[in-house]
Coordinates of C-alpha atoms and ligand atoms in Angstrom, one line a residue:
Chain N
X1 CA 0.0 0.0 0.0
X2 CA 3.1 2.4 0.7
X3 CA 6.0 1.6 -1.4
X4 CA 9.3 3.9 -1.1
X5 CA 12.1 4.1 -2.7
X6 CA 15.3 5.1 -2.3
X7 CA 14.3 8.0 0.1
X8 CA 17.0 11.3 0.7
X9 CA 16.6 14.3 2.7
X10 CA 19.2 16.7 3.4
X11 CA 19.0 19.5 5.9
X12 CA 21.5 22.2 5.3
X13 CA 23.4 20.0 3.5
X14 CA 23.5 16.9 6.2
X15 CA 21.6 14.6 4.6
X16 CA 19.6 12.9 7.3
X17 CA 18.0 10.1 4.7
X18 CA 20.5 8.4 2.5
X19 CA 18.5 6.5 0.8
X20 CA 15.6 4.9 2.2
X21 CA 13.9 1.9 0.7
X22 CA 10.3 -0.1 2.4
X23 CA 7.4 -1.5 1.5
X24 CA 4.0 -1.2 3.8
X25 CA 1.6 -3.7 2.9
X26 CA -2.4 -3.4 4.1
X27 CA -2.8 -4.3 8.1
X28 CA 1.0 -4.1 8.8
X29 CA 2.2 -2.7 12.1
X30 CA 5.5 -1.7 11.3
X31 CA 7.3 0.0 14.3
X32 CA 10.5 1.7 13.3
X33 CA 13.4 1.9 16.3
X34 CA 16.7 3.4 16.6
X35 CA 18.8 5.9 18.3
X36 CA 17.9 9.6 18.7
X37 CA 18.7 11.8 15.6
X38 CA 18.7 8.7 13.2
X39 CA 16.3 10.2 11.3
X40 CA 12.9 8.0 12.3
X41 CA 10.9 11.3 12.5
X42 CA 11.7 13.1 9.2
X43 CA 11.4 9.5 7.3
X44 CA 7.4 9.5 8.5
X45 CA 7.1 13.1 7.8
X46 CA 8.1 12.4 4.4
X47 CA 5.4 9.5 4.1
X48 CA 2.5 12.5 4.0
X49 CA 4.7 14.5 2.7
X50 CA 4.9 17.5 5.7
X51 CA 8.6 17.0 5.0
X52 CA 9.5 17.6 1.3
X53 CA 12.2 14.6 0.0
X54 CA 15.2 15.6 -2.4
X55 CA 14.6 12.6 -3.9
X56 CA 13.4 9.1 -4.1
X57 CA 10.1 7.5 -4.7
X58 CA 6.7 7.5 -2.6
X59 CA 3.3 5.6 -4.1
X60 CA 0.5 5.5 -1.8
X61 CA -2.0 3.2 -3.2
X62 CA -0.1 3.7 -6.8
X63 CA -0.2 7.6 -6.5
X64 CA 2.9 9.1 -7.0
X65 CA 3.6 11.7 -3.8
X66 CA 6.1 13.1 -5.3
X67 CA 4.6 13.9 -8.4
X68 CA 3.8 17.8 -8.6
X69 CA 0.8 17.7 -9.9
X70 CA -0.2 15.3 -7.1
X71 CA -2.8 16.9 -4.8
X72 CA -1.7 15.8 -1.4
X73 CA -4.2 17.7 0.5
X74 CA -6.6 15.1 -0.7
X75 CA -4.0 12.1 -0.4
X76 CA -3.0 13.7 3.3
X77 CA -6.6 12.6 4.2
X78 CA -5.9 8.6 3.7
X79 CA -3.1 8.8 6.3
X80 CA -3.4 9.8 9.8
X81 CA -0.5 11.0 11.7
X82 CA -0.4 11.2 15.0
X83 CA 2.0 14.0 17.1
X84 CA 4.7 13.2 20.2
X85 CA 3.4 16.8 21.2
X86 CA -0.2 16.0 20.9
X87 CA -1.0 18.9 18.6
X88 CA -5.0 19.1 19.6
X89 CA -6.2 22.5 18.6
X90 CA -6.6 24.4 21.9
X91 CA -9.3 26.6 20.6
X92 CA -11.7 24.2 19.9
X93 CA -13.8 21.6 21.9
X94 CA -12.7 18.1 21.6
X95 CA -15.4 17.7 19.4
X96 CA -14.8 20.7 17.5
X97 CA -11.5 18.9 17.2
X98 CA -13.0 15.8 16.1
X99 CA -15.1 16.8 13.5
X100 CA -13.9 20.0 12.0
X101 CA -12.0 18.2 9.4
X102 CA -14.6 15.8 8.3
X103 CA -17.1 18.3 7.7
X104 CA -14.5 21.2 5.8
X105 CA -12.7 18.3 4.1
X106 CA -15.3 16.0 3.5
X107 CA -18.1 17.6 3.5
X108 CA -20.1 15.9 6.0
X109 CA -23.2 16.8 7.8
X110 CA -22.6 18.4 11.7
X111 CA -24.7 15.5 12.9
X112 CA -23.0 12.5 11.5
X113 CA -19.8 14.1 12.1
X114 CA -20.8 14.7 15.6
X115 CA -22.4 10.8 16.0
X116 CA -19.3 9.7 14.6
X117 CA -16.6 11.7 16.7
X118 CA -18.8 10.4 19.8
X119 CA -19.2 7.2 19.0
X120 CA -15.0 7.0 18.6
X121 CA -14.5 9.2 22.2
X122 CA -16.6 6.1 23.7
X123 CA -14.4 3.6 22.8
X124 CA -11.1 5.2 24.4
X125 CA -13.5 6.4 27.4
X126 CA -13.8 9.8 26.8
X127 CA -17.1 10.5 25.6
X128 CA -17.9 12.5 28.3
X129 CA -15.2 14.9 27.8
X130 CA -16.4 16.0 24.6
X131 CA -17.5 19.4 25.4
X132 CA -13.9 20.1 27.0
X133 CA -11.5 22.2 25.6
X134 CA -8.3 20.7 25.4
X135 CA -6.1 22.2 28.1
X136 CA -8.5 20.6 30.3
X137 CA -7.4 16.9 29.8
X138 CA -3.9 15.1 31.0
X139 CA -1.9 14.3 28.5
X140 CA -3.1 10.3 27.8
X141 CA -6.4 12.0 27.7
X142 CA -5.0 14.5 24.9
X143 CA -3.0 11.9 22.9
X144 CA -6.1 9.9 22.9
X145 CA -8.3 12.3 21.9
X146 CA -5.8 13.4 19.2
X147 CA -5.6 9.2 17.5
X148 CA -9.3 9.5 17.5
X149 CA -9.1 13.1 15.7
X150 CA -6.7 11.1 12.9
X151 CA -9.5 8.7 12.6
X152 CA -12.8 10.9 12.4
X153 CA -10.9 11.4 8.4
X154 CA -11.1 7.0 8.1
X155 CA -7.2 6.8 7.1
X156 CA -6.2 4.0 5.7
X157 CA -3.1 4.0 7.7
X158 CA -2.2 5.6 10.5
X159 CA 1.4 7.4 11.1
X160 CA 2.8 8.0 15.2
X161 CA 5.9 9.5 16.0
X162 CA 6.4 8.5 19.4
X163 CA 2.8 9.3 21.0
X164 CA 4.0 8.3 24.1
X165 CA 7.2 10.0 24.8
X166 CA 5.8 13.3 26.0
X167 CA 4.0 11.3 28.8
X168 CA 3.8 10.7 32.8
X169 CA 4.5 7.0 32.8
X170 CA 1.3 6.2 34.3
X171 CA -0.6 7.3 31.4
X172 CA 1.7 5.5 28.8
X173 CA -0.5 2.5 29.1
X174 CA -3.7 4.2 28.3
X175 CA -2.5 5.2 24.9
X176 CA -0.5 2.0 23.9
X177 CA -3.9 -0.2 24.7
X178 CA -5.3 2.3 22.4
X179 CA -2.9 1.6 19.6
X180 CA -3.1 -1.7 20.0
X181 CA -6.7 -2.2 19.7
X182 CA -6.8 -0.5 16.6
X183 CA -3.6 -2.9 15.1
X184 CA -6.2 -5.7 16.1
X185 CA -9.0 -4.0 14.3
X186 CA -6.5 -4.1 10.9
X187 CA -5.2 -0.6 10.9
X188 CA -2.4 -0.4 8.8
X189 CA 0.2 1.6 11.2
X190 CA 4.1 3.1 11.1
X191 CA 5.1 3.6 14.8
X192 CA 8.0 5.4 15.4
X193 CA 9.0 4.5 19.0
X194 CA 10.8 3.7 22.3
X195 CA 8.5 1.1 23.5
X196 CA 10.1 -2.5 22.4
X197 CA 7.6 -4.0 24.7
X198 CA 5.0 -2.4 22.3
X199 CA 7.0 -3.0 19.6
X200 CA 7.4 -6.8 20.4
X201 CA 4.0 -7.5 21.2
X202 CA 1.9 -5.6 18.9
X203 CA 4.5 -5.3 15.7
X204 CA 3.9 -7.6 12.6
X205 CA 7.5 -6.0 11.8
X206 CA 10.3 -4.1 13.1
X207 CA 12.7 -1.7 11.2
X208 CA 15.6 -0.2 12.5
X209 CA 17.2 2.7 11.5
X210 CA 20.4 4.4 12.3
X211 CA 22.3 7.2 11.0
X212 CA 19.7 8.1 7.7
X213 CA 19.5 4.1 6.7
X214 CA 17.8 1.0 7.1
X215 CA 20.0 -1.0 8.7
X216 CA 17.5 -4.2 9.8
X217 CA 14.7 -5.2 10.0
X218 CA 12.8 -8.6 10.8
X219 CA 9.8 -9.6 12.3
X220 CA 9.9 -8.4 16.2
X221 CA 10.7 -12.4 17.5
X222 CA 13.7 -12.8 15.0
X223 CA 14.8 -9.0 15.3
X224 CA 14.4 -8.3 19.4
X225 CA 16.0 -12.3 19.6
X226 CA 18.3 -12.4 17.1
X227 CA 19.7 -9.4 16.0
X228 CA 22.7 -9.4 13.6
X229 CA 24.0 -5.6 13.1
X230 CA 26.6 -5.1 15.5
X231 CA 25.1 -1.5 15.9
X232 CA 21.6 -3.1 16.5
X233 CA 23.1 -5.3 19.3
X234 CA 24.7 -2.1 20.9
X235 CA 21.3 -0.5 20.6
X236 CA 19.4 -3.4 22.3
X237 CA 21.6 -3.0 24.9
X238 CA 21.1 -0.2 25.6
X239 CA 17.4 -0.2 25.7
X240 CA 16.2 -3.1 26.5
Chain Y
X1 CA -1.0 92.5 49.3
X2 CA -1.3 89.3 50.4
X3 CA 0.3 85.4 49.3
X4 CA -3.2 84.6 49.2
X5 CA -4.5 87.5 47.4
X6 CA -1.2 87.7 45.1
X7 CA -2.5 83.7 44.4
X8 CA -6.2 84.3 43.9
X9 CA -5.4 87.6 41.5
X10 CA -3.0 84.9 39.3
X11 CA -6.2 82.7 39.0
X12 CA -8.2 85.1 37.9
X13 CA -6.1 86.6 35.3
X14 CA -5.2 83.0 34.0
X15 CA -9.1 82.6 34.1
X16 CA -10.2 85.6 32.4
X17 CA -7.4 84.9 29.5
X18 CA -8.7 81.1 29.1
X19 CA -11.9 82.8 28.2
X20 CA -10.5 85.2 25.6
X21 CA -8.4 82.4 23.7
X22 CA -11.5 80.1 23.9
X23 CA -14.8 81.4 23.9
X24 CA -14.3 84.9 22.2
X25 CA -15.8 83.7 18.7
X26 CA -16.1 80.4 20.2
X27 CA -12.8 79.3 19.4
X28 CA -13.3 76.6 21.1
X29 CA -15.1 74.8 18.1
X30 CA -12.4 74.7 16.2
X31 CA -10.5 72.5 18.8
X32 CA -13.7 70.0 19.0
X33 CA -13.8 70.1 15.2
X34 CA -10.1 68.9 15.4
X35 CA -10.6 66.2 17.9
X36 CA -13.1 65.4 15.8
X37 CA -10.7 65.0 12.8
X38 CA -8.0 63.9 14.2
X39 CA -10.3 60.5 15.4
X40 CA -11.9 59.9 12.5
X41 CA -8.2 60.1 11.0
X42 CA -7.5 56.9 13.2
X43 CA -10.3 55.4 12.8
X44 CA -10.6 55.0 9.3
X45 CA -7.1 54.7 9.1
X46 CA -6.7 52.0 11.7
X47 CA -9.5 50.3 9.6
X48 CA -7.3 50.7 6.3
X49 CA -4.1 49.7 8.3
X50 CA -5.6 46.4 9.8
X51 CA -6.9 45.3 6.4
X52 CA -3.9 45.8 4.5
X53 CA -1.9 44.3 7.2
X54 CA -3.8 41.0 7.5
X55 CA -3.8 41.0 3.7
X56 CA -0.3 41.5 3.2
X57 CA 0.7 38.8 6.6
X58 CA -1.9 36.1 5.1
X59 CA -0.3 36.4 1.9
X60 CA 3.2 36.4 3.5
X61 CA 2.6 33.1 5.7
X62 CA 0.4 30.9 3.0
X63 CA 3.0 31.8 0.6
X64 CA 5.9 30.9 2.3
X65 CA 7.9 28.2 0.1
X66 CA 5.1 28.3 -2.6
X67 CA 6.3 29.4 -6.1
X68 CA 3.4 30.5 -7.6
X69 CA 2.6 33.3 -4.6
X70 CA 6.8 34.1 -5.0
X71 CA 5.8 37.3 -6.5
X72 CA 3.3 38.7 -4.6
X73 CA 5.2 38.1 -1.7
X74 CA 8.2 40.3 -3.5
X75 CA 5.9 42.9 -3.7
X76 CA 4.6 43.1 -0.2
X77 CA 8.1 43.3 0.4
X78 CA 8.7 46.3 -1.9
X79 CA 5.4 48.3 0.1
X80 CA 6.9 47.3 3.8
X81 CA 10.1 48.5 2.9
X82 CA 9.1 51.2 0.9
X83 CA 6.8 52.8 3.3
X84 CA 8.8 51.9 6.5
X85 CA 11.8 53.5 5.1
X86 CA 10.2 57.3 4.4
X87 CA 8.9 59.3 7.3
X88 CA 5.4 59.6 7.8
X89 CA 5.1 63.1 7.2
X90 CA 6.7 62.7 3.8
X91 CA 4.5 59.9 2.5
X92 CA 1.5 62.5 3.6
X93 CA 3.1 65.4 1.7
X94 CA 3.3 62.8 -1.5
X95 CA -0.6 61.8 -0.9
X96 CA -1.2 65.2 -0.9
X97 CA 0.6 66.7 -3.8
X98 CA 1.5 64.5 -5.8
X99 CA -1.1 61.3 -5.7
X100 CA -4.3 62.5 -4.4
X101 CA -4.4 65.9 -5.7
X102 CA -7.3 67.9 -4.9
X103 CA -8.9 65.7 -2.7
X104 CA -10.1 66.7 0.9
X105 CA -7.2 67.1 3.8
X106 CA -9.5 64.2 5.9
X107 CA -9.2 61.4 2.9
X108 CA -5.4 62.0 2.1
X109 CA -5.0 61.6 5.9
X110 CA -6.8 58.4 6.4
X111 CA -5.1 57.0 3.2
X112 CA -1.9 57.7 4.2
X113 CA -1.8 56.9 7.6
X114 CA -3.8 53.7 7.0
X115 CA -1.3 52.3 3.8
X116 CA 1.7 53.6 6.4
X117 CA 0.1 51.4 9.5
X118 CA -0.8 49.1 7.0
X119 CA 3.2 48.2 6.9
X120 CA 3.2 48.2 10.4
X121 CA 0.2 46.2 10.7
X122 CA 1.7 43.6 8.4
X123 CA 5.0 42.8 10.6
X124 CA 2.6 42.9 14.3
X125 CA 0.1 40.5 12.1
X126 CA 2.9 38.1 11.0
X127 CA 4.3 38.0 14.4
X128 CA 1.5 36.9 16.0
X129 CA 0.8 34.4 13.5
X130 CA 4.6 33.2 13.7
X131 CA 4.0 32.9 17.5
X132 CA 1.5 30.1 17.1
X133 CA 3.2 26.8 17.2
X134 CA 4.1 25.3 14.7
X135 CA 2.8 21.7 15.4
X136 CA -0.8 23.6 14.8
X137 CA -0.6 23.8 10.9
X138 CA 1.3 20.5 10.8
X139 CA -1.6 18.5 12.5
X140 CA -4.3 20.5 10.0
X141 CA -2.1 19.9 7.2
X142 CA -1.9 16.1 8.2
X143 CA -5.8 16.2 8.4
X144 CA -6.0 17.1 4.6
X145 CA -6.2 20.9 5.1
X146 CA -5.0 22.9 2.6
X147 CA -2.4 25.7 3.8
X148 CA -4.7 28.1 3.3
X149 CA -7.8 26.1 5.2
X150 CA -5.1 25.3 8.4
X151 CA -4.1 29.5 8.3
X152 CA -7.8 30.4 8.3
X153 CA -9.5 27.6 10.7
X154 CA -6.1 26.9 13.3
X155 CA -3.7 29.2 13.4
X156 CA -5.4 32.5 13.3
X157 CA -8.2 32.1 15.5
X158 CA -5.3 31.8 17.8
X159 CA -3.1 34.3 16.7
X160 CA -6.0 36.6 17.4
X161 CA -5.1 36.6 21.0
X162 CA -1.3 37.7 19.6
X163 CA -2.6 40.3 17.6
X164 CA -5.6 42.1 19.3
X165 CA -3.4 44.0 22.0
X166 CA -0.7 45.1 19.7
X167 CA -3.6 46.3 17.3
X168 CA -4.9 48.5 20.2
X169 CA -0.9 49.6 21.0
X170 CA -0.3 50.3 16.9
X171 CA -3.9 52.6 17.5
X172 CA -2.2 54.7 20.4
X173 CA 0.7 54.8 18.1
X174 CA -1.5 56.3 15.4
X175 CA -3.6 58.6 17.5
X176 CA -0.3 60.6 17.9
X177 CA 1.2 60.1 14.7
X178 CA -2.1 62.2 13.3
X179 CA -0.8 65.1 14.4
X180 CA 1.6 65.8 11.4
X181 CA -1.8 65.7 9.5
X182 CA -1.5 69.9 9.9
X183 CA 1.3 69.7 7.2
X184 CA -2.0 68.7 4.6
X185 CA -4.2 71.6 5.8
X186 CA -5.7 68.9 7.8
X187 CA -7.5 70.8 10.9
X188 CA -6.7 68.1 13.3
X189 CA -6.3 68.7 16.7
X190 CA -3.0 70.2 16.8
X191 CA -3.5 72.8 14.1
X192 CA -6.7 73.7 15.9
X193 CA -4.3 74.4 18.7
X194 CA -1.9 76.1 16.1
X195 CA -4.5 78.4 15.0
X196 CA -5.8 79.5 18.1
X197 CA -2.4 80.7 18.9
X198 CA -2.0 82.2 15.5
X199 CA -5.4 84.2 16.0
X200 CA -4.6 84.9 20.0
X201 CA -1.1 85.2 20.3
X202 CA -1.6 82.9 23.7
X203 CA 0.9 80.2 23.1
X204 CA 0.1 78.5 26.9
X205 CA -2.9 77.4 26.8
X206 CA -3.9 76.2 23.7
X207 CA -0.8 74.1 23.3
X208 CA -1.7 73.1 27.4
X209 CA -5.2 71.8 26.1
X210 CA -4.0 69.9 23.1
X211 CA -1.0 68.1 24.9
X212 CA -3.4 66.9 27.7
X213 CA -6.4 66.3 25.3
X214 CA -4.3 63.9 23.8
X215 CA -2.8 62.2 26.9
X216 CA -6.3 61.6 28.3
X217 CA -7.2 59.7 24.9
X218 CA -4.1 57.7 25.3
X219 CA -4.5 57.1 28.9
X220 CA -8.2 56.2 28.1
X221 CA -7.1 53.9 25.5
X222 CA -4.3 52.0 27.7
X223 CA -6.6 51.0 30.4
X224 CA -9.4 50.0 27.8
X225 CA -6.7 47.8 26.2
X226 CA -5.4 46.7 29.4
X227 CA -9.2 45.8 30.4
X228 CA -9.3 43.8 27.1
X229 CA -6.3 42.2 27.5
X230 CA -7.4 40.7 30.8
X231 CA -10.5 39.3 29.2
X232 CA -8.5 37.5 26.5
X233 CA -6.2 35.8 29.1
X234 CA -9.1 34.7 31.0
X235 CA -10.8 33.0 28.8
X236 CA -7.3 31.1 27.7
X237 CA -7.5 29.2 30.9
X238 CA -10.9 27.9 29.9
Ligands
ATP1 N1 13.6 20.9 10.2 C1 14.8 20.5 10.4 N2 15.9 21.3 10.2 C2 17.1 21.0 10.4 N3 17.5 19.8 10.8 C3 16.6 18.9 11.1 C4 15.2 19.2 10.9 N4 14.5 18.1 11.3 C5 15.3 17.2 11.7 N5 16.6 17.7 11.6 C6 17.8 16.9 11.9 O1 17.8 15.7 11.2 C7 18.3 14.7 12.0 C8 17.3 13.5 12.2 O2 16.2 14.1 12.9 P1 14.9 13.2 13.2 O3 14.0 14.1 14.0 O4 14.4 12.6 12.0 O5 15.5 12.1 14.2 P2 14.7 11.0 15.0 O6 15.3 9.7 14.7 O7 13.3 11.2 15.0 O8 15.3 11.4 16.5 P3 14.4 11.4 17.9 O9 14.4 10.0 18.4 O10 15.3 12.3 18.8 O11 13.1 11.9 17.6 C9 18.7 15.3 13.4 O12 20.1 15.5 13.4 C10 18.0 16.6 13.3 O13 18.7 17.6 14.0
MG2 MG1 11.8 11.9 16.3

């Protein structure tokens, strides 16, 4: 469903991607790992295009995002992405929040976008928040409310860039259970993150990247078990 | 004679010559007719400044890395610089003579001082915009808005709260910049003053009257601002 090729992205003339090459089938959970500054973050940002690559290859579905005449507004909508930082609009209700794209974007009715949004907020538990504004929830609340604001468009996958790492431990679990419901459910998803345990249990495959490249990846049993890049095994041992 | 009586005859003679500069042919109308100028010279020119401003900063911030807006951002560079590099009183003497020939004192002062706080406008617009963080347009981009939708439906409604207060400072700013208008045969408030003393030869108290007319307004305005400002960071604590 998400084929790229030979991805490169330079900032100021460090190139960050040198070269990156994956495939993401339908219903994968591909959870991408590796050290800070490795380039994990600007790689997704590059999937939707909120980064802009030098060069390389990205088809979503067959359309080609780099192509200019692409319009990646509308092929923005298929993919939600999901912010370390939470990024809920604060000036809005968490419904506002919820269904302000839907009904600019897609042109749907107030009341179905507003059945819909609710109907999501009940299954993370926080239907009865939906009058609040933002700045009113803890941050698993927020990060919650921000997954189900990614799927109020219906993406067809679903991006994270470490939703949990701006989060009191205790609330980690709230979000991961989350995310892992919805990999259940068939969600196509790219997680950047720190988690292994997540990553392990919940993965269908694990890529890890260092330094701008692709330097393994494996499903999580072979990759977490038997890992064969010597700078993997450093990593590992570091985190785990 | 007495301190007291020396005090009370001072009073009276101050008194009796406030009455011959301002109600002997009720020259006092000419200073309300210049108040009255010299606000609707803010007015419409804080109007004309705000609208040019938000124009210019909308065009500025959607455009930003896109080729095809390239050159209308080149030219709301060209006007910023332009007008931010020629004094104030200048670009009114080129309004008058040279642009809007023959057209009332009032107009040329409203258009001049609204396309000079229009420039202004622009940079206190685009800062407040700027101020909004930038993970706001990134999650409306990643939603499917367009750059234009996420400006217009995320960022602004919060740069509002940016850009309200120094809108009310750039209007204090304004109010006193009016007074050049005088150099267009504008009877504002300060060439009411001038006249007076012209037609009086009482250099005191007219120019007494204008200075604290306008430090009332400004005062006025500061703790109406300051009042408004409150509100707004009330209701961000929601
Ligand atoms: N907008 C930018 N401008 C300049 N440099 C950038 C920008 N974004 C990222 N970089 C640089 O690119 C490199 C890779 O950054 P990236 O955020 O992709 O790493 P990461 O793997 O996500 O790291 P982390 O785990 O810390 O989030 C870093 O050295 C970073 O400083
Ligand atoms: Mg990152």
């Amino acid at each position: 469903m998400i084929s790229v090729k030979n991805l490169r992205k330079s900032f100021h003339g460090t190139e960050v991607l040198k070269g990156i090459s994956a495939e993401i089938q339908r219903g994968d959970v591909v959870c991408i790992i590796g050290p800070s500054g490795s380039g994990k973050s600007t790689f997704l940002r590059c999937l939707n295009r909120l980064e802009t690559p030098d060069s390389g290859e990205i088809l979503l579905d067959g359309v080609d995002l780099m192509d200019r005449h692409t319009d990646l507004d509308r092929q923005r909508r298929k993919m939600g992405m999901v912010f370390q930082q939470f990024n809920l609009f604060p000036h809005m209700t968490i419904l506002k929040n919820l269904t302000v794209s839907p009904m600019m974007l897609k042109k749907i009715p107030q009341k179905e976008a507003e059945a819909k949004a609710i109907q999501l907020l009940e299954r993370v538990g926080l239907a009865d928040r939906a009058g609040d504004y933002p700045a009113q929830l803890s941050g698993g609340q927020k990060q919650r409310v921000a997954i189900v604001r990614a799927l109020c468009m219906e993406p067809e996958v679903m991006l994270f860039d470490e939703p949990t790492s701006a989060l009191d431990p205790e609330m980690v679990g709230e979000v991961l259970e989350v995310m892992k419901e919805l990999a259940h459910e068939g969600m196509t998803m790219v997680v950047v993150t720190h988690e292994m345990g997540f990553a392990r249990e919940v993965g269908s495959r694990v890529v890890f990247m260092d330094q701008g490249k692709i330097l393994e990846q494996n499903t999580p049993e072979a990759l977490f078990s038997n890992p064969q890049h010597p700078r993997l095994q450093d990593f590992l041992s570091k985190v785990l | 004679m007495t301190l007291f009586d020396s005090i009370a005859q001072f009073f009276a003679d101050w008194g009796a010559k406030l009455a011959s500069t301002f109600l002997e042919k009720q020259r006092y109308l000419m200073l309300v007719d210049g108040l009255r100028n010299t606000l609707i010279i803010t007015l419409g020119a804080l109007v004309i400044g705000v609208i040019i401003g938000a124009f210019i900063a909308i065009i500025k911030y959607c455009g930003e890395g896109s080729r095809v807006m390239k050159p209308l951002c080149l030219l709301c560079d060209l006007y910023t610089t332009v007008i931010r590099g020629i004094p104030v009183v200048v670009v009114l003497l080129i309004f008058y003579f040279l642009i809007l020939r023959s057209s009332d004192g009032v107009v040329v002062g409203i258009v001049t001082f609204g396309i000079n706080s229009g420039a202004y406008m622009a940079e206190l617009i685009r800062g407040g915009i700027n101020a909004v963080d930038g993970g706001q347009m990134e999650a409306g981009r990643s939603l499917g808005m367009s750059r234009f939708q996420a400006t217009v439906h995320v960022v602004l409604p919060q740069a509002m709260k940016n850009i309200l207060p120094a809108i009310g400072n750039e209007m204090i700013a304004l109010l006193k910049e009016t007074a050049v208008a005088g150099y267009v045969a504008v009877q504002d408030l300060t060439r009411a003053g001038n006249l007076i003393r012209n037609n009086t030869y009482d250099a005191f108290n007219p120019l007494m009257v204008v200075a604290l007319t306008y430090l009332f307004l400004v005062i006025l305005l500061t703790w109406a601002l300051g009042k408004f400002e409150r509100r707004l960071a009330k209701s961000d604590k929601r």
